[in-house]
mmCIF file of C-alpha atoms in Angstrom:
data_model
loop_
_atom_site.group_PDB
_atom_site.id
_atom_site.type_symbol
_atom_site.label_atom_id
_atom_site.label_comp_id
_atom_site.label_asym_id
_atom_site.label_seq_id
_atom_site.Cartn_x
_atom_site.Cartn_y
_atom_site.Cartn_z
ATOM 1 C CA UNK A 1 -65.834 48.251 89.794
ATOM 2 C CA UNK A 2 -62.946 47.436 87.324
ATOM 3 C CA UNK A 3 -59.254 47.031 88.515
ATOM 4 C CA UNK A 4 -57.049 49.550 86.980
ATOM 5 C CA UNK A 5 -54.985 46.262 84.958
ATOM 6 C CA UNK A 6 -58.618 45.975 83.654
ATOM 7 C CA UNK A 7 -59.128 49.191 82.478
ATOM 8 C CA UNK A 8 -58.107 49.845 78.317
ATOM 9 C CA UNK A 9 -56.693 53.335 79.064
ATOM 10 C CA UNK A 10 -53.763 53.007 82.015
ATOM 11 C CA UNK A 11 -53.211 56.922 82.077
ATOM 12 C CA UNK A 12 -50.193 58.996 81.034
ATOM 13 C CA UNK A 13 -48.041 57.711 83.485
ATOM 14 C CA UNK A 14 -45.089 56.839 81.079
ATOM 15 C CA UNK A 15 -45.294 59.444 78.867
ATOM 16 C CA UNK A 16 -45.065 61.644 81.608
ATOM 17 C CA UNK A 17 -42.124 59.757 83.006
ATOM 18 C CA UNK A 18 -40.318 60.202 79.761
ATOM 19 C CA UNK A 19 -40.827 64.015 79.938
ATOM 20 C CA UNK A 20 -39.727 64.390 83.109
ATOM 21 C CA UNK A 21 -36.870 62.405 82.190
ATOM 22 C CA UNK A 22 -36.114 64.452 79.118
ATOM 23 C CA UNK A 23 -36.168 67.460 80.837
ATOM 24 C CA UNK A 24 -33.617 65.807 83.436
ATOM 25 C CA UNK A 25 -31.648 65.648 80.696
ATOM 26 C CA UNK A 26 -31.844 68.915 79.566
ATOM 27 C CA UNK A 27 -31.436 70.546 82.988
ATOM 28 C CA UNK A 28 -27.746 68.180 82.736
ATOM 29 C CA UNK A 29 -26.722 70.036 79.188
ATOM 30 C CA UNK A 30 -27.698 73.413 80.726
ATOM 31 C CA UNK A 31 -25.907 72.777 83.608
ATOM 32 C CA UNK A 32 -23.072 71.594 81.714
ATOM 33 C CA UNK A 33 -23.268 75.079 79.396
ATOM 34 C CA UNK A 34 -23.231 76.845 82.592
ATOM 35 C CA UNK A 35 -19.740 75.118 83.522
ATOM 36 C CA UNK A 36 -18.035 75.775 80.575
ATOM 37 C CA UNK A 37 -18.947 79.419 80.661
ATOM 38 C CA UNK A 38 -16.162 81.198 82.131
ATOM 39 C CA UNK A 39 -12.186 82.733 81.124
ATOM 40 C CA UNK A 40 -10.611 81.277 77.877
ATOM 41 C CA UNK A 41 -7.281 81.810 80.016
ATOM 42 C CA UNK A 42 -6.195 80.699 83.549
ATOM 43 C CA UNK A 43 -5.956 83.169 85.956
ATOM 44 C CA UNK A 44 -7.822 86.108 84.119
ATOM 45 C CA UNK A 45 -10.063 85.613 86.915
ATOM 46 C CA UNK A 46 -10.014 85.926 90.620
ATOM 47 C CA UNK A 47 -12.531 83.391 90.663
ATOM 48 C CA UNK A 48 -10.956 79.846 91.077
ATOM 49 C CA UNK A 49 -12.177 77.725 87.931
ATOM 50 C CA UNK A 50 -11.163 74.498 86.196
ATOM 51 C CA UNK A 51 -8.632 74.629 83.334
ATOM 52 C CA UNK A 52 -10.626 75.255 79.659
ATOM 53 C CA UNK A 53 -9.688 71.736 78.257
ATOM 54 C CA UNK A 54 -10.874 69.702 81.454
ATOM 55 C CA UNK A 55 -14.140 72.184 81.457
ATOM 56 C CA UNK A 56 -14.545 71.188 77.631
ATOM 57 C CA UNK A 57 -13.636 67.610 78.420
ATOM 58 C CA UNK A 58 -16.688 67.521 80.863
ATOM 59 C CA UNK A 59 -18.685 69.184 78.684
ATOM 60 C CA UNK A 60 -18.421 66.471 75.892
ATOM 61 C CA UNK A 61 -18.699 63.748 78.579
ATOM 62 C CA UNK A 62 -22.234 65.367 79.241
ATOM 63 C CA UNK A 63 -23.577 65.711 76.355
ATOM 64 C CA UNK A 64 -22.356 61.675 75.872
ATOM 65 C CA UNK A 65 -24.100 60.741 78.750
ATOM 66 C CA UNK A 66 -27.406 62.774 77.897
ATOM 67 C CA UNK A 67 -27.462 61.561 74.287
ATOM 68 C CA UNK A 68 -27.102 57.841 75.510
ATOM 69 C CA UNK A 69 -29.562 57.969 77.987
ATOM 70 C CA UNK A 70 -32.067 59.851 76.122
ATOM 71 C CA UNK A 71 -31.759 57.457 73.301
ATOM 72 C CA UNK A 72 -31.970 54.586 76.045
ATOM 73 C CA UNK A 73 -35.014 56.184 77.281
ATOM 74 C CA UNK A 74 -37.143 56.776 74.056
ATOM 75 C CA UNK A 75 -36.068 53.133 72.974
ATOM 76 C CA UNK A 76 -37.485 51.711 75.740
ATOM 77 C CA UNK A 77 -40.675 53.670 75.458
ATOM 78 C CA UNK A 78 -41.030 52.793 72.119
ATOM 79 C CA UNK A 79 -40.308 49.048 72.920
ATOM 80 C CA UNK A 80 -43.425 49.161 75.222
ATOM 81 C CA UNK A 81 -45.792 50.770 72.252
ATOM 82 C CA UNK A 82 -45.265 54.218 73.553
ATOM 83 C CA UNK A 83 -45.499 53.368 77.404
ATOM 84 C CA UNK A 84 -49.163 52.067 77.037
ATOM 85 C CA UNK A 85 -48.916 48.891 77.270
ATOM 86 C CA UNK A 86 -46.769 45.676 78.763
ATOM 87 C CA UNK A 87 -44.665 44.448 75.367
ATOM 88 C CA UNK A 88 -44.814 40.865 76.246
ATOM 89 C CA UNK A 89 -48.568 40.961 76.067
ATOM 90 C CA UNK A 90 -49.354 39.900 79.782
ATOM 91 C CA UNK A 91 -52.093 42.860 80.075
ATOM 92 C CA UNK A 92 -49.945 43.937 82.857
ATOM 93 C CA UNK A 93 -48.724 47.752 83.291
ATOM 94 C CA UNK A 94 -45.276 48.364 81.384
ATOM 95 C CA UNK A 95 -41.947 48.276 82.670
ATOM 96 C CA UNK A 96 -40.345 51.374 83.933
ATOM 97 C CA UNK A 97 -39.686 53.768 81.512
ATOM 98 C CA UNK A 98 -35.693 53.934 83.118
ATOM 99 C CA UNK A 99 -33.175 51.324 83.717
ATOM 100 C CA UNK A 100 -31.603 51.624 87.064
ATOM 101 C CA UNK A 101 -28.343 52.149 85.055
ATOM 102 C CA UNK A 102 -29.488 54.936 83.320
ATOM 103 C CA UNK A 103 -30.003 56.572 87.333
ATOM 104 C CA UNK A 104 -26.539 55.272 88.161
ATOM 105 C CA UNK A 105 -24.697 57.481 85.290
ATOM 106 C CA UNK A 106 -26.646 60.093 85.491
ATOM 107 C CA UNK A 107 -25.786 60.752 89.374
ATOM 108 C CA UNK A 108 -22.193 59.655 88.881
ATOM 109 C CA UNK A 109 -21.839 62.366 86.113
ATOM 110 C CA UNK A 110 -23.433 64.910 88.383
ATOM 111 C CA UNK A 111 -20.915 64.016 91.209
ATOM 112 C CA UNK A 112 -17.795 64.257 88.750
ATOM 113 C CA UNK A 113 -18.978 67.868 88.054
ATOM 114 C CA UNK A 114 -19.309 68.163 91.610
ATOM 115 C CA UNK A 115 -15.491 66.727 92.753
ATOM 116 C CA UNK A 116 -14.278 68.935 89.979
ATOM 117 C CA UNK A 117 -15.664 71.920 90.844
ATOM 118 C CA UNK A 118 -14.469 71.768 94.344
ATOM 119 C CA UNK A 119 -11.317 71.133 93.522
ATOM 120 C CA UNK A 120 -10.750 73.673 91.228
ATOM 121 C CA UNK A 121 -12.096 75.891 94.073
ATOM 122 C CA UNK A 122 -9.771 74.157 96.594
ATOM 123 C CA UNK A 123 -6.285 73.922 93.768
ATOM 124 C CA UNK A 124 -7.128 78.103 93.623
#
């Protein structure tokens, strides 16, 4: 019996990394969407929300960090010859399709639309 480094065909692994990534990513924008939604003018609504220029100013800081990471992401799959294989040529499995920095902004960007939705709830 073969070990799986032995085996030609390593599985979908990666590519199925990179999806779930993607649609991490997407989940991010929608969520973002969702945030902006809401009164074009303060106090229209009983419900407390963030001011329209820092809910826009969020917004654009999403879709920054979603179009950075994605393009880190598809980069780095293509690096490794679409996740199938190590690209230094060791025969080894590839690297991870995800930097940890890429985790790091991606939860940091999630907590700043956290903070700021409390305390537009708290400030109302």
């Amino acid at each position: 019996m073969s070990s799986p480094i032995d085996r030609e065909d390593p599985g979908l692994q990666p590519e199925r990394t990179l999806l779930a990534w993607q649609r991490t990513l997407i989940l991010l924008v929608v969520v973002g969407l969702l945030f902006l939604r809401g009164e074009l003018t303060t106090g229209a609504n009983p419900i407390p929300q963030a001011p329209p220029v820092v809910r826009m100013a969020l917004m654009i800081a999403f879709l920054f960090v979603a179009a950075i990471v994605g393009l880190h992401l598809w980069l780095r799959w293509r690096r490794s010859r679409e996740g199938l294989r190590d690209p230094a040529g060791t025969g080894g499995p590839p690297r991870a399709v995800s930097a940890p920095w890429a985790v790091v902004l991606l939860c940091a960007s999630v907590l700043v639309l956290a903070l700021v939705q409390i305390a537009a709830v708290l400030a109302g």
